[in-house]
Amino acid sequence: MTTTTPTGLAPAPTSALSLSRTTATAARVLRQLRHDPRTIAMMILIPCLMLLLLRYVFDGSPRTFDSIGASLLGIFPLITMFLVTSIATLRERTSGTLERLLAMPLGKGDLIAGYALAFGALAIIQSALATGLAVWFLGLDVIGSPWLLLLVALLDALLGTALGLFVSAFAASEFQAVQFMPAVIFPQLLLCGLFTPRDDMHPVLETLSDVLPMSYAVDGMNEVLRHTDMTATFVRDALIVAGCALLVLGLGAATLRRRTE
């Protein structure tokens, strides 16, 4: 029996992933975001404003800013992209847009990859502005290359995008999407080594932190702070964060729902 769409036409078979369909989806998302300046401002400016605030919170102790500023340079984009992506994707589903799109020759993989590509483009701008502000205007003192800081910040932003796309499948409203933040982001924030070295934690919590991607994002930033050259540990940390982002994107494609009941 052939499955039909609401219009009575059978959708054309789709491959797992198509470059043309993915880029078309990304272009559509970017066109929509262009008409939502508040969302763009939140994604691009909020991390910069948080870093600026943090710098002057520790105005009398610049070494403190140096010790945690790089870590937060990765954490702030992750949190921002998580919130914006989860809410934006949920709006697409509750408005019926996803259902109409998936009735076309468009696979879930194309849709998720298109969203990731669109938000990833904004993540590049966001991460570049935040890194430039921290290093060249706020005086963040790093021994390694600022380009490596930018790389980790970008990977963190992409991880936040992937997590937002994933959790949006389980939310029925924008309020519920925001409620996922304490469950998904806060435990990682507490266990990533920002507040205390992970080696000093209870063994159970240290083991848990070893499987959380934000821990490796913070470790990667600290490697740039302490070493002039790219280290093997930095490469490992960057690959783990990138791998987690790809894994979560795959899970997001597998759990994507056409609409919210």
Tab-separated table of N, CA and C in Angstrom, residues 133-207:
chain	number	residue	atom	x	y	z
A	133	LEU	N	36.254	40.023	20.595
A	133	LEU	CA	36.006	40.937	21.715
A	133	LEU	C	36.833	40.542	22.925
A	134	ALA	N	36.829	39.249	23.261
A	134	ALA	CA	37.530	38.788	24.458
A	134	ALA	C	39.038	38.985	24.352
A	135	VAL	N	39.600	38.668	23.193
A	135	VAL	CA	41.061	38.676	23.058
A	135	VAL	C	41.606	40.069	22.782
A	136	TRP	N	40.984	40.805	21.864
A	136	TRP	CA	41.572	42.059	21.412
A	136	TRP	C	40.996	43.316	22.080
A	137	PHE	N	39.848	43.197	22.719
A	137	PHE	CA	39.272	44.379	23.362
A	137	PHE	C	39.181	44.241	24.882
A	138	LEU	N	38.942	43.032	25.370
A	138	LEU	CA	38.821	42.833	26.813
A	138	LEU	C	40.118	42.328	27.432
A	139	GLY	N	41.116	42.081	26.608
A	139	GLY	CA	42.431	41.747	27.122
A	139	GLY	C	42.569	40.345	27.685
A	140	LEU	N	41.786	39.404	27.171
A	140	LEU	CA	41.926	38.023	27.627
A	140	LEU	C	43.318	37.524	27.258
A	141	ASP	N	44.074	37.106	28.276
A	141	ASP	CA	45.462	36.718	28.075
A	141	ASP	C	45.541	35.223	27.794
A	142	VAL	N	45.885	34.874	26.561
A	142	VAL	CA	46.015	33.470	26.182
A	142	VAL	C	47.419	33.247	25.623
A	143	ILE	N	48.001	32.088	25.953
A	143	ILE	CA	49.335	31.754	25.460
A	143	ILE	C	49.264	31.214	24.040
A	144	GLY	N	48.228	30.423	23.767
A	144	GLY	CA	48.087	29.817	22.454
A	144	GLY	C	47.450	30.740	21.436
A	145	SER	N	47.119	30.180	20.293
A	145	SER	CA	46.561	30.965	19.194
A	145	SER	C	45.083	31.292	19.434
A	146	PRO	N	44.681	32.554	19.222
A	146	PRO	CA	43.251	32.895	19.320
A	146	PRO	C	42.399	32.122	18.320
A	147	TRP	N	43.013	31.672	17.213
A	147	TRP	CA	42.258	30.899	16.229
A	147	TRP	C	41.802	29.565	16.809
A	148	LEU	N	42.585	29.011	17.723
A	148	LEU	CA	42.164	27.770	18.372
A	148	LEU	C	41.008	28.030	19.340
A	149	LEU	N	41.037	29.195	20.000
A	149	LEU	CA	39.886	29.577	20.827
A	149	LEU	C	38.637	29.681	19.968
A	150	LEU	N	38.790	30.303	18.805
A	150	LEU	CA	37.655	30.455	17.892
A	150	LEU	C	37.136	29.095	17.455
A	151	LEU	N	38.039	28.162	17.182
A	151	LEU	CA	37.619	26.832	16.752
A	151	LEU	C	36.772	26.145	17.819
A	152	VAL	N	37.218	26.185	19.068
A	152	VAL	CA	36.460	25.534	20.137
A	152	VAL	C	35.132	26.253	20.365
A	153	ALA	N	35.142	27.594	20.326
A	153	ALA	CA	33.902	28.347	20.490
A	153	ALA	C	32.895	27.980	19.409
A	154	LEU	N	33.386	27.815	18.174
A	154	LEU	CA	32.500	27.441	17.077
A	154	LEU	C	31.953	26.033	17.275
A	155	LEU	N	32.797	25.104	17.682
A	155	LEU	CA	32.335	23.740	17.930
A	155	LEU	C	31.300	23.706	19.051
A	156	ASP	N	31.504	24.539	20.076
A	156	ASP	CA	30.527	24.609	21.165
A	156	ASP	C	29.192	25.151	20.678
A	157	ALA	N	29.248	26.177	19.828
A	157	ALA	CA	28.011	26.734	19.283
A	157	ALA	C	27.272	25.699	18.438
A	158	LEU	N	28.024	24.927	17.658
A	158	LEU	CA	27.398	23.875	16.854
A	158	LEU	C	26.829	22.773	17.744
A	159	LEU	N	27.514	22.467	18.842
A	159	LEU	CA	26.976	21.487	19.790
A	159	LEU	C	25.680	21.998	20.401
A	160	GLY	N	25.628	23.287	20.758
A	160	GLY	CA	24.398	23.863	21.285
A	160	GLY	C	23.273	23.804	20.271
A	161	THR	N	23.602	24.031	18.990
A	161	THR	CA	22.607	23.913	17.925
A	161	THR	C	22.067	22.489	17.847
A	162	ALA	N	22.972	21.512	17.888
A	162	ALA	CA	22.557	20.114	17.799
A	162	ALA	C	21.683	19.723	18.987
A	163	LEU	N	22.059	20.138	20.181
A	163	LEU	CA	21.268	19.815	21.364
A	163	LEU	C	19.887	20.471	21.290
A	164	GLY	N	19.839	21.701	20.786
A	164	GLY	CA	18.552	22.385	20.655
A	164	GLY	C	17.633	21.684	19.671
A	165	LEU	N	18.186	21.255	18.539
A	165	LEU	CA	17.385	20.512	17.565
A	165	LEU	C	16.882	19.197	18.155
A	166	PHE	N	17.713	18.549	18.950
A	166	PHE	CA	17.338	17.259	19.536
A	166	PHE	C	16.219	17.402	20.561
A	167	VAL	N	16.368	18.325	21.511
A	167	VAL	CA	15.373	18.411	22.590
A	167	VAL	C	14.057	19.002	22.109
A	168	SER	N	14.073	19.731	20.988
A	168	SER	CA	12.829	20.324	20.500
A	168	SER	C	11.802	19.256	20.133
A	169	ALA	N	12.281	18.050	19.823
A	169	ALA	CA	11.368	16.968	19.463
A	169	ALA	C	10.544	16.509	20.652
A	170	PHE	N	10.996	16.804	21.864
A	170	PHE	CA	10.321	16.317	23.070
A	170	PHE	C	9.528	17.411	23.778
A	171	ALA	N	9.492	18.609	23.224
A	171	ALA	CA	8.771	19.726	23.839
A	171	ALA	C	7.472	19.981	23.090
A	172	ALA	N	6.434	20.303	23.838
A	172	ALA	CA	5.136	20.603	23.239
A	172	ALA	C	4.861	22.098	23.176
A	173	SER	N	5.702	22.901	23.805
A	173	SER	CA	5.516	24.353	23.797
A	173	SER	C	6.874	25.010	23.986
A	174	GLU	N	6.926	26.314	23.720
A	174	GLU	CA	8.178	27.031	23.902
A	174	GLU	C	8.605	27.023	25.363
A	175	PHE	N	7.642	27.073	26.267
A	175	PHE	CA	7.961	27.026	27.691
A	175	PHE	C	8.634	25.706	28.054
A	176	GLN	N	8.133	24.613	27.495
A	176	GLN	CA	8.751	23.316	27.757
A	176	GLN	C	10.146	23.239	27.158
A	177	ALA	N	10.342	23.864	26.007
A	177	ALA	CA	11.675	23.875	25.402
A	177	ALA	C	12.684	24.557	26.320
A	178	VAL	N	12.272	25.674	26.926
A	178	VAL	CA	13.146	26.376	27.863
A	178	VAL	C	13.393	25.525	29.106
A	179	GLN	N	12.386	24.751	29.524
A	179	GLN	CA	12.534	23.912	30.709
A	179	GLN	C	13.584	22.823	30.538
A	180	PHE	N	13.920	22.479	29.307
A	180	PHE	CA	14.947	21.468	29.092
A	180	PHE	C	16.336	21.986	29.450
A	181	MET	N	16.476	23.299	29.546
A	181	MET	CA	17.796	23.855	29.830
A	181	MET	C	18.345	23.387	31.174
A	182	PRO	N	17.565	23.415	32.270
A	182	PRO	CA	18.119	22.898	33.531
A	182	PRO	C	18.508	21.432	33.456
A	183	ALA	N	17.805	20.652	32.658
A	183	ALA	CA	18.095	19.222	32.573
A	183	ALA	C	19.289	18.917	31.681
A	184	VAL	N	19.474	19.706	30.624
A	184	VAL	CA	20.507	19.403	29.623
A	184	VAL	C	21.770	20.233	29.832
A	185	ILE	N	21.627	21.503	30.162
A	185	ILE	CA	22.759	22.419	30.217
A	185	ILE	C	23.342	22.557	31.620
A	186	PHE	N	22.489	22.739	32.633
A	186	PHE	CA	22.998	23.029	33.971
A	186	PHE	C	23.903	21.939	34.543
A	187	PRO	N	23.549	20.641	34.421
A	187	PRO	CA	24.481	19.619	34.940
A	187	PRO	C	25.856	19.689	34.277
A	188	GLN	N	25.876	19.948	32.965
A	188	GLN	CA	27.161	20.074	32.280
A	188	GLN	C	27.927	21.293	32.773
A	189	LEU	N	27.195	22.380	33.046
A	189	LEU	CA	27.834	23.606	33.522
A	189	LEU	C	28.485	23.384	34.883
A	190	LEU	N	27.824	22.628	35.750
A	190	LEU	CA	28.345	22.388	37.092
A	190	LEU	C	29.511	21.410	37.102
A	191	LEU	N	29.515	20.478	36.139
A	191	LEU	CA	30.502	19.393	36.165
A	191	LEU	C	31.628	19.559	35.147
A	192	CYS	N	31.653	20.657	34.411
A	192	CYS	CA	32.620	20.797	33.322
A	192	CYS	C	34.002	21.219	33.786
A	193	GLY	N	34.158	21.549	35.067
A	193	GLY	CA	35.445	22.001	35.571
A	193	GLY	C	35.586	23.498	35.642
A	194	LEU	N	34.512	24.220	35.392
A	194	LEU	CA	34.563	25.678	35.444
A	194	LEU	C	34.725	26.178	36.874
A	195	PHE	N	34.022	25.563	37.815
A	195	PHE	CA	34.016	26.037	39.194
A	195	PHE	C	35.100	25.380	40.048
A	196	THR	N	35.433	24.151	39.731
A	196	THR	CA	36.479	23.437	40.449
A	196	THR	C	37.063	22.381	39.520
A	197	PRO	N	38.345	22.068	39.657
A	197	PRO	CA	38.923	21.035	38.793
A	197	PRO	C	38.161	19.723	38.910
A	198	ARG	N	37.989	19.067	37.805
A	198	ARG	CA	37.211	17.820	37.820
A	198	ARG	C	37.880	16.741	38.649
A	199	ASP	N	39.192	16.811	38.781
A	199	ASP	CA	39.906	15.831	39.595
A	199	ASP	C	39.559	15.943	41.077
A	200	ASP	N	39.066	17.120	41.482
A	200	ASP	CA	38.739	17.331	42.893
A	200	ASP	C	37.301	16.935	43.221
A	201	MET	N	36.531	16.550	42.237
A	201	MET	CA	35.135	16.187	42.473
A	201	MET	C	35.036	14.783	43.077
A	202	HIS	N	33.858	14.483	43.595
A	202	HIS	CA	33.571	13.122	44.043
A	202	HIS	C	33.779	12.178	42.849
A	203	PRO	N	34.340	10.997	43.085
A	203	PRO	CA	34.630	10.090	41.965
A	203	PRO	C	33.432	9.820	41.061
A	204	VAL	N	32.244	9.731	41.628
A	204	VAL	CA	31.053	9.491	40.807
A	204	VAL	C	30.806	10.668	39.873
A	205	LEU	N	30.929	11.883	40.409
A	205	LEU	CA	30.707	13.077	39.590
A	205	LEU	C	31.826	13.257	38.564
A	206	GLU	N	33.035	12.902	38.954
A	206	GLU	CA	34.139	12.993	37.995
A	206	GLU	C	33.919	12.044	36.823
A	207	THR	N	33.445	10.839	37.124
A	207	THR	CA	33.158	9.882	36.053
A	207	THR	C	32.041	10.385	35.160
